[in-house]
XYZ file of C-alpha atoms in Angstrom:
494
model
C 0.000 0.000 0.000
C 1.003 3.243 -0.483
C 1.032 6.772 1.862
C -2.530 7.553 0.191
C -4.059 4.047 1.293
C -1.973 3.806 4.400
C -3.524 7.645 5.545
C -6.658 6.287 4.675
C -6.670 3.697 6.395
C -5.016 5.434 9.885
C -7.771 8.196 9.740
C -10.180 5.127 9.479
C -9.097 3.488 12.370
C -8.729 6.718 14.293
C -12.495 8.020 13.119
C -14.277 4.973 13.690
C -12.543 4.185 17.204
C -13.571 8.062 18.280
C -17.156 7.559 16.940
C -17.617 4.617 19.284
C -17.864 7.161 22.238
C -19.781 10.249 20.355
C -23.297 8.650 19.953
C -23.034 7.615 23.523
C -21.644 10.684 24.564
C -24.854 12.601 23.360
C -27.215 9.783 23.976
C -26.880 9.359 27.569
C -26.247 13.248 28.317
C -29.997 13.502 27.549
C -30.685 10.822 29.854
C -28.811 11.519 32.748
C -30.191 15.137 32.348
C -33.493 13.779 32.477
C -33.365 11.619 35.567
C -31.807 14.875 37.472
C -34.281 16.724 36.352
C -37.080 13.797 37.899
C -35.101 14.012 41.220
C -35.644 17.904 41.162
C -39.055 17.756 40.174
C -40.095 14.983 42.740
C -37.042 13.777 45.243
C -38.272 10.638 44.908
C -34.555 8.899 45.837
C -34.466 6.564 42.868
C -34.371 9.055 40.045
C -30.838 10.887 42.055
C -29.545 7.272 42.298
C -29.750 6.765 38.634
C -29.108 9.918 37.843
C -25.858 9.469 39.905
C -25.148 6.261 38.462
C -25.217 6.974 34.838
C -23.460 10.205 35.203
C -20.199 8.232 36.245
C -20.756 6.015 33.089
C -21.380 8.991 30.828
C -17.934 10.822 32.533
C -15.946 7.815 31.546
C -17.266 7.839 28.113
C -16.805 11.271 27.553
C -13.507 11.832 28.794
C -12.582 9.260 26.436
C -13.966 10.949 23.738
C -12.347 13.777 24.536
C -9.061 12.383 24.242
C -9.641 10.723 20.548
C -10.781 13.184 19.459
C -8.208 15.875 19.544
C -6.414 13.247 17.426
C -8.619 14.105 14.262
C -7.429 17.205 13.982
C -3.771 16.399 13.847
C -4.287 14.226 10.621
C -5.615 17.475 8.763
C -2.542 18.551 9.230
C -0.459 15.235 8.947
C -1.886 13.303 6.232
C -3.860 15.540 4.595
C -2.190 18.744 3.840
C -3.362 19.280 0.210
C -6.711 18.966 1.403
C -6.509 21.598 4.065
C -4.718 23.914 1.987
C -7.502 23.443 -0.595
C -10.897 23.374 2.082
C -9.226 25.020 4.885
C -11.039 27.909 4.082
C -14.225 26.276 4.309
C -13.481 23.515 6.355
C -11.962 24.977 9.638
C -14.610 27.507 9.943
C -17.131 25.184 11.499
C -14.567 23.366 13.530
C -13.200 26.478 14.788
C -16.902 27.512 15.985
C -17.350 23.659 17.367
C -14.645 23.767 19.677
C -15.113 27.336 20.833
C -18.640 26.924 21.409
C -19.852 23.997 21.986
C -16.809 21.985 23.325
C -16.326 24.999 25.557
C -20.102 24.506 26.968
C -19.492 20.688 27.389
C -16.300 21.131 29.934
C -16.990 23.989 31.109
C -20.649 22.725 32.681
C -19.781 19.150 32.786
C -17.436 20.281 35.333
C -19.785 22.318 37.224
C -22.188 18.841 37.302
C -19.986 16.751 38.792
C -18.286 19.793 41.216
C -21.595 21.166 41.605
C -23.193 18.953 44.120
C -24.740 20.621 47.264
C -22.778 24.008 46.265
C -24.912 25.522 43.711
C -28.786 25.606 43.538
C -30.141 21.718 42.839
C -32.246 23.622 39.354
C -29.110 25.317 38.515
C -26.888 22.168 38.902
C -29.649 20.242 36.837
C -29.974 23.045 34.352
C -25.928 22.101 33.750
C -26.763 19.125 32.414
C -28.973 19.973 30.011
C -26.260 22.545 28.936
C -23.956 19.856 28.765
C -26.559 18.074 26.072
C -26.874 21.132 24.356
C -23.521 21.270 24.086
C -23.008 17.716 22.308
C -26.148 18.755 20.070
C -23.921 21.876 18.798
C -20.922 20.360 18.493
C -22.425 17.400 16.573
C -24.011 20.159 14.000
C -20.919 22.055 13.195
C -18.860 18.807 12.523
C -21.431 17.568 10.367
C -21.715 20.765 8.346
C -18.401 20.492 7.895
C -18.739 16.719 6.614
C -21.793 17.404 4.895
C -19.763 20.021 2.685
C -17.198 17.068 1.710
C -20.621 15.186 0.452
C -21.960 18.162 -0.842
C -20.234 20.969 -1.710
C -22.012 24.874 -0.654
C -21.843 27.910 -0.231
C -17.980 28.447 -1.675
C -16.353 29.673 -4.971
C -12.744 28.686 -6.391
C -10.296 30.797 -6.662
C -7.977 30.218 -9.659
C -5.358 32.718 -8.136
C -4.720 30.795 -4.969
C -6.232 27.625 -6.292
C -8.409 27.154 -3.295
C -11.956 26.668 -2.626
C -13.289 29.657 -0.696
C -16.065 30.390 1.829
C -18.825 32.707 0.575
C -21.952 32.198 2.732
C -21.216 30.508 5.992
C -25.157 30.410 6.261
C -25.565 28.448 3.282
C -22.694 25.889 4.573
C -25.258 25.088 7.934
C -28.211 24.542 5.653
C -26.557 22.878 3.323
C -29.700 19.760 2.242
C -27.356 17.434 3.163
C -26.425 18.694 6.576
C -30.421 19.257 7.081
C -31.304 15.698 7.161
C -28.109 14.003 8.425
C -28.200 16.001 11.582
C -31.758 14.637 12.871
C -30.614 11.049 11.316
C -27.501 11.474 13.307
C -28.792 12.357 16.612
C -31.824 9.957 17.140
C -29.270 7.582 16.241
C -26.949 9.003 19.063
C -30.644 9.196 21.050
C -31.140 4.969 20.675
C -27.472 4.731 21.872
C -27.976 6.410 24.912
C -31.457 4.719 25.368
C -29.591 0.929 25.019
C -26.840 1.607 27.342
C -29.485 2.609 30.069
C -31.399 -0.315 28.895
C -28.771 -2.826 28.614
C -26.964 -1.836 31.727
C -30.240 -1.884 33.767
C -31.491 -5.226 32.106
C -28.134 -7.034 33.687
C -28.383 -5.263 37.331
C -32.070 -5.780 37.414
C -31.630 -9.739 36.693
C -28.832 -9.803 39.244
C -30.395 -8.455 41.478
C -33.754 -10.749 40.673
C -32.001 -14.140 40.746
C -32.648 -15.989 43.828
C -29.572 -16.706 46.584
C -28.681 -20.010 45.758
C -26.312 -20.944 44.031
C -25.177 -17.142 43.397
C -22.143 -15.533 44.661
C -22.925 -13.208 47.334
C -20.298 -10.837 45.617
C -22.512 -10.330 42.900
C -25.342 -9.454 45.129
C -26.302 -5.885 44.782
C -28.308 -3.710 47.732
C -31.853 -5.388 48.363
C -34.911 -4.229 46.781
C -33.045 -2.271 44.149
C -35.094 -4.537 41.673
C -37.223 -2.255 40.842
C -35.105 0.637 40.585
C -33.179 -0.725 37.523
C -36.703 -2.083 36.145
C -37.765 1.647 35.928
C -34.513 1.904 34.377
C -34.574 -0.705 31.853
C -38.307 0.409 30.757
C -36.853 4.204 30.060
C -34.400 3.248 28.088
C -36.416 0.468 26.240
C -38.949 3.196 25.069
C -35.929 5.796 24.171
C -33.775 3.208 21.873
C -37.734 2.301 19.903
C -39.187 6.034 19.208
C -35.134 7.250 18.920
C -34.971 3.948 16.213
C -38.419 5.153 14.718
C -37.052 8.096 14.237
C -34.044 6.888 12.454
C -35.669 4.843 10.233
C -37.746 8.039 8.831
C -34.642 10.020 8.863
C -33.159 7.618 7.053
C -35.264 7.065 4.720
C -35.369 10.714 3.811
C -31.409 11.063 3.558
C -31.589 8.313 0.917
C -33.400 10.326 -1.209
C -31.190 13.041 -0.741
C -28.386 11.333 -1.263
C -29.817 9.869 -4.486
C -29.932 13.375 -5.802
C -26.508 15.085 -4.889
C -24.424 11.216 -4.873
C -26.189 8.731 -7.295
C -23.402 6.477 -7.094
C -23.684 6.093 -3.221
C -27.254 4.517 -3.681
C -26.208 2.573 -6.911
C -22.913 1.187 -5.209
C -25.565 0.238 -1.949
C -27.409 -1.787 -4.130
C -24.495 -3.622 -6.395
C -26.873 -2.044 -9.099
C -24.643 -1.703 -12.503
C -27.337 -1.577 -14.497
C -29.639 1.541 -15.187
C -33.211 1.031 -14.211
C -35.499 2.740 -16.888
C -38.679 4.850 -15.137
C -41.675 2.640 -14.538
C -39.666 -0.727 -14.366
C -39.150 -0.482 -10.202
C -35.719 -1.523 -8.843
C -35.664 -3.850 -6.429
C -33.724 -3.854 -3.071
C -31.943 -7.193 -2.254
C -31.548 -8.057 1.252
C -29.045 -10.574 0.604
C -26.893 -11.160 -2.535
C -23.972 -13.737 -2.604
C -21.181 -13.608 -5.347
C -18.424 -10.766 -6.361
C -20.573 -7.572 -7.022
C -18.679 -6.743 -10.189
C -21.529 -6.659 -12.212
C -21.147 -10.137 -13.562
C -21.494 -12.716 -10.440
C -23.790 -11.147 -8.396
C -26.460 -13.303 -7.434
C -29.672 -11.930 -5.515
C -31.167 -14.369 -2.953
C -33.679 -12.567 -1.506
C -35.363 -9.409 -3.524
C -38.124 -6.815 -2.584
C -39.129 -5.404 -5.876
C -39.226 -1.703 -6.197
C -38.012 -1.306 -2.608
C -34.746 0.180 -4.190
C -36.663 2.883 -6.466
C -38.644 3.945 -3.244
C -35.788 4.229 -1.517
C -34.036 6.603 -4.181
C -37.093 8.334 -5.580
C -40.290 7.828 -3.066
C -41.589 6.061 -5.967
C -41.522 2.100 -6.258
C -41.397 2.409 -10.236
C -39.368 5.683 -10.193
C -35.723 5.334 -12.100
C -32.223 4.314 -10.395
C -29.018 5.340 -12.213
C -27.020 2.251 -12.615
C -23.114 2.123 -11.970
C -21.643 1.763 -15.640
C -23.857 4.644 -16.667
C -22.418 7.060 -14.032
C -19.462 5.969 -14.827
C -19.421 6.657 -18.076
C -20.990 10.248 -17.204
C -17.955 10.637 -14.722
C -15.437 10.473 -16.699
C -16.841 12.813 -18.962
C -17.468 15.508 -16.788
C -14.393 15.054 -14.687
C -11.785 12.821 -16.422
C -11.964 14.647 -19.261
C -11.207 17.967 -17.955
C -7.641 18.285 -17.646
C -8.381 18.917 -13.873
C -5.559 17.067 -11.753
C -7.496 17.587 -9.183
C -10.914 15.717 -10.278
C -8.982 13.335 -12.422
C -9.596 9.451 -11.136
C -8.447 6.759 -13.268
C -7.402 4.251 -10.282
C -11.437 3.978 -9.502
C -12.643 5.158 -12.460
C -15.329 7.314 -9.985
C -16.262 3.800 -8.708
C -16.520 3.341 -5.049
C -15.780 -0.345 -2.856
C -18.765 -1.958 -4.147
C -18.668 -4.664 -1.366
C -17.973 -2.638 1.221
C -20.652 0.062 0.614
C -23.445 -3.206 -0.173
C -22.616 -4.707 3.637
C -22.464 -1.966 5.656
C -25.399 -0.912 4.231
C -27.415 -3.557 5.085
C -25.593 -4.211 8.103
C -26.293 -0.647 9.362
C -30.349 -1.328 9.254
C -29.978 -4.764 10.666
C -28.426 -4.373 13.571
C -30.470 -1.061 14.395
C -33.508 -3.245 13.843
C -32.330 -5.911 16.090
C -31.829 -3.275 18.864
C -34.893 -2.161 18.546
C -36.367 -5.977 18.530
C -34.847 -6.306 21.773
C -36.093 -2.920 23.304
C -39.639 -4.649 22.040
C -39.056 -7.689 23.825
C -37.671 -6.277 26.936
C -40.831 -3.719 27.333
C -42.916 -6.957 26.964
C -41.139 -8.864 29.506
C -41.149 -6.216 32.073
C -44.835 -5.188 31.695
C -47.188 -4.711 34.440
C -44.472 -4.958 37.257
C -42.506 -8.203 36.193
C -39.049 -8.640 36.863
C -37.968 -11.341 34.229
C -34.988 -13.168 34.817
C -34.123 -15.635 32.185
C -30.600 -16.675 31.217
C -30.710 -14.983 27.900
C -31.613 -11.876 29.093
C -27.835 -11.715 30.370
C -27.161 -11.934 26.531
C -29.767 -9.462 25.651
C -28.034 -6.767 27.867
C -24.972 -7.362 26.227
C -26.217 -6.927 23.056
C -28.362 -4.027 23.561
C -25.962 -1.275 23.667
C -23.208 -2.962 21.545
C -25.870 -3.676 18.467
C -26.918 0.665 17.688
C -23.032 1.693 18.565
C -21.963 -0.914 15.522
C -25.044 0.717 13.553
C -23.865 3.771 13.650
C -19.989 2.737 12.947
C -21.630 0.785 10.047
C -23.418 3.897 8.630
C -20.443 5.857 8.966
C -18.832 3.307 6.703
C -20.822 3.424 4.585
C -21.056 7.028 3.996
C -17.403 8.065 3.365
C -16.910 4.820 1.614
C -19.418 5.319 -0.571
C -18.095 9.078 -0.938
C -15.456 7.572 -2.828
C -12.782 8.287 -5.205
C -13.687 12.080 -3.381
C -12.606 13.831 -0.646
C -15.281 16.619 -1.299
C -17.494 15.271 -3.695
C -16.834 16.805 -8.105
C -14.050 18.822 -6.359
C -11.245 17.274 -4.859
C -10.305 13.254 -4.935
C -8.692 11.414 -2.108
C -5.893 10.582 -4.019
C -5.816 14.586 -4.310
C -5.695 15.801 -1.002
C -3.157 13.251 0.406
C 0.030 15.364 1.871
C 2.782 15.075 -0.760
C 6.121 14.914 1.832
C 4.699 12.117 3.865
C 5.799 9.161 2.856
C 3.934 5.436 3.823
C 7.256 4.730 6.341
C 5.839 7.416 8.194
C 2.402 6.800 7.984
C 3.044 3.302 9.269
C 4.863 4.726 12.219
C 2.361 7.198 13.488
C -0.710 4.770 12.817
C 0.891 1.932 14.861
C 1.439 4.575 17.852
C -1.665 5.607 17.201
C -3.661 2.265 16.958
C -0.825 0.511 20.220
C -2.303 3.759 22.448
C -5.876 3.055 21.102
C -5.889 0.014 22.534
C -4.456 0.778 25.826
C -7.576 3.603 25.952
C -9.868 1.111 25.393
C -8.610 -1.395 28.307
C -8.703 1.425 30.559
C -12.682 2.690 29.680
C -13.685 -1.115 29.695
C -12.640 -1.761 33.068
C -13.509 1.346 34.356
C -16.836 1.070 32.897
C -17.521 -2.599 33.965
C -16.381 -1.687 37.275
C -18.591 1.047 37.433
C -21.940 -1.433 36.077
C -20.940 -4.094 38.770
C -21.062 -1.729 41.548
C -24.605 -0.246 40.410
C -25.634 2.584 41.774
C -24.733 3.824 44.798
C -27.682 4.095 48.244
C -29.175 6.917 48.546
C -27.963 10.321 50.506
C -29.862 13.445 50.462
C -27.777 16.204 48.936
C -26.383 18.835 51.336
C -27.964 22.367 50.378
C -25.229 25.161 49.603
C -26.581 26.403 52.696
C -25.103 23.939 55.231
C -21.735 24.267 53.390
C -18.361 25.368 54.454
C -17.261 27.954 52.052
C -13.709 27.218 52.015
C -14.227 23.340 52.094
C -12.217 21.797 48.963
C -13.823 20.701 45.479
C -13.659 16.805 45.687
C -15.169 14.524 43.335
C -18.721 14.433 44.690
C -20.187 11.150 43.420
């Protein structure tokens, strides 16, 4: 492999290990705001305890996040100087407004949460939270305006003098169509995160705490009676992972037509379709298709006619643009332009066929099996029960893993099926690659990179685990800021 393909791959393994923590970063902000916000409202104790609980899960994750992160930016720099110096202009504006706003609001109030116990008023210190959430909604936006520009390019002109792309309308950037429906699709994604980690995490201390003495370790008992406690648990975040996956699914469905419009290849390369599909004929959708997807072995098993044509158009008979024909169209309205910069004839426009087909359908299976088990899981615990079947212990492992790998999936999907571009009829990856860095060095920094990733994620596992097996904490009624010493040290209050 060579630097290009090397870079590629180390900002793959560096964006897809970061995005592991962002969904449940925002997720389960909005959760653990809301259970503060039921203690404040009602001081019944269980909703502090959970809110209490969760909040040490969601520090871990986000601290985490934090740290990978910052590592993004580098490879800008790195990796992919040509592509700064062309979309820097364009690019770093949003990410210069993300991390001065909205990672700025984050921090700042995360820190007052956690500090903020029985030293600031308990609607103020709830109120942080919330700010905390708003904060991950914020940053989210900006960051995806500034992907959704590499998708779909806005709101810029090119300057032959400099030979850069320029900002012209920063307004036009943030409602860029693109950025207009992948924001909502990426949040109630982030949203049925959040709502499976409560779920999952609840489902395993609720059956612990269920099973009867014998023949269990009385290490793994938790406090009596807190049964119930995670059942109101589990239930909350059984109904948050189905309307936040409801809400995906009609998101979704509404970026794919979008996408069909400014990236026909994206939906043609989902679908292995190489052939065009005339209006009125309906392409079908095949949910699974065995053999080489190079437009001569591929093999449909299973086929929902027109289900492909409603997906692209809204219409089951509406037209699909095949592969070979915007290929053809490709290369003559970028190939033959002379344009180094547009000029693809590794690819020949054409993205990973394979990869783009499985994550695809990979991405909508596994979100549907989350939200099967969110289904099941509100059955089981209706009117009081406390179900405590073996595979339940499965089911709670499952829960949150299964809409984390969605989303990982989906961002697959979309900057795989992006490709040959970095910023889509503007700039190709091959492009935007940094000339002086050679694949020795790529090597080098991506196997630092990938040895510390690993060590990060020992440390948040067993932090995390440690955290689950402990549950939440008994109850103590918070001190008002009244009965305070004033000159009493911060200390970690939970």
């Amino acid at each position: 492999m060579d630097a290009t393909d090397l870079a590629r791959w180390q900002f793959a393994i560096t964006t897809v290990y970061h995005f592991l923590f962002v969904p449940i970063t925002i997720g389960l902000s909005a959760v653990v705001a809301y259970f503060h916000t039921r203690w404040v409202r009602t001081h019944r104790p269980e909703w502090l305890r959970l809110a209490k609980f969760y909040g040490k899960l969601f520090t871990i994750n986000f601290a985490l996040g934090l740290v990978t992160g910052i590592v993004q930016e580098f490879q800008f720099g790195m990796n992919w100087s040509d592509y700064s110096r062309f979309v820097g202009d364009i690019f770093g504006a949003p990410l210069a407004v993300e991390a001065l706003l909205a990672f700025f609001l984050e921090s700042t109030f995360l820190g007052l949460w956690i500090f903020g116990w029985g030293r600031i008023p308990e609607r103020l210190h709830a109120a942080t939270m919330w700010i905390v959430h708003i904060g991950t909604l914020l940053s989210a936006y900006f960051i995806l305006a500034a992907n959704s520009f590499m998708q779909n390019p806005v709101g810029y002109r090119y300057n032959p003098d400099t030979g850069r792309a320029e900002l012209t309308d920063f307004f036009a950037l943030l409602t860029n169509k693109v950025q207009l429906v992948t924001f909502p699709h990426v949040i109630l994604a982030a949203y049925m995160v959040g709502g499976a980690v409560v779920m999952g995490v609840a489902l395993h201390l609720m059956r612990r705490e269920a099973l009867p003495a014998e023949g269990v370790d009385p290490a793994d008992r938790i406090t009596s009676g807190d049964a119930s406690l995670y059942r109101k648990a589990v239930r909350i975040g059984a109904v948050v992972t189905l309307v936040a996956g409801l809400g995906v699914a009609v998101t979704g469905d509404i970026q794919g037509k979008i996408m069909t419009e400014v990236q026909p290849m994206k939906m043609a390369a989902a679908e292995g379709l190489y052939e065009s599909v005339p209006e009125g004929q309906g392409a079908p959708f095949s949910v699974l298709t065995l053999g080489t997807l190079d437009g001569q072995h591929a093999n449909p098993i299973i086929e929902v006619p027109g289900l492909l044509s409603f997906l692209a158009t809204g219409d089951v008979n509406g037209a699909v643009a095949g592969i070979l024909d915007l290929k053809n169209e490709y290369a003559k309205t970028y190939g033959e332009t002379g344009n180094p910069l547009v000029a693809d004839p590794a690819t020949d426009y054409v993205p990973n066929i394979p990869t783009t087909y499985w994550t695809f359908r990979l991405m909508i299976g596994v979100g549907m099996a989350a939200a099967a088990i969110a289904l099941a899981v509100l059955w089981l615990t209706r009117k009081g029960r406390t179900p405590t079947q073996r595979w339940l212990f499965w089911a709670a492992v499952a829960a949150p893993l299964l809409p984390v790998l969605g989303n990982s999936f989906g961002w697959i999907f979309t900057e795989v099926g992006r490709q040959p571009w970095l910023v889509f009829g503007l700039m190709t990856t091959a492009s935007g690659v940094s000339p002086s860095v050679s694949a020795g060095e790529v090597i080098a920094s991506m196997v630092g990179f990938t040895l510390l990733y690993g060590a990060l994620a020992v440390v948040e596992i067993k932090l995390f685990l440690h955290y689950v097996r402990r549950g939440a904490d008994p109850f103590e009624q918070p001190q008002q800021p009244s009965e305070r010493d004033e000159d009493a040290p911060l200390v970690f209050a939970y």
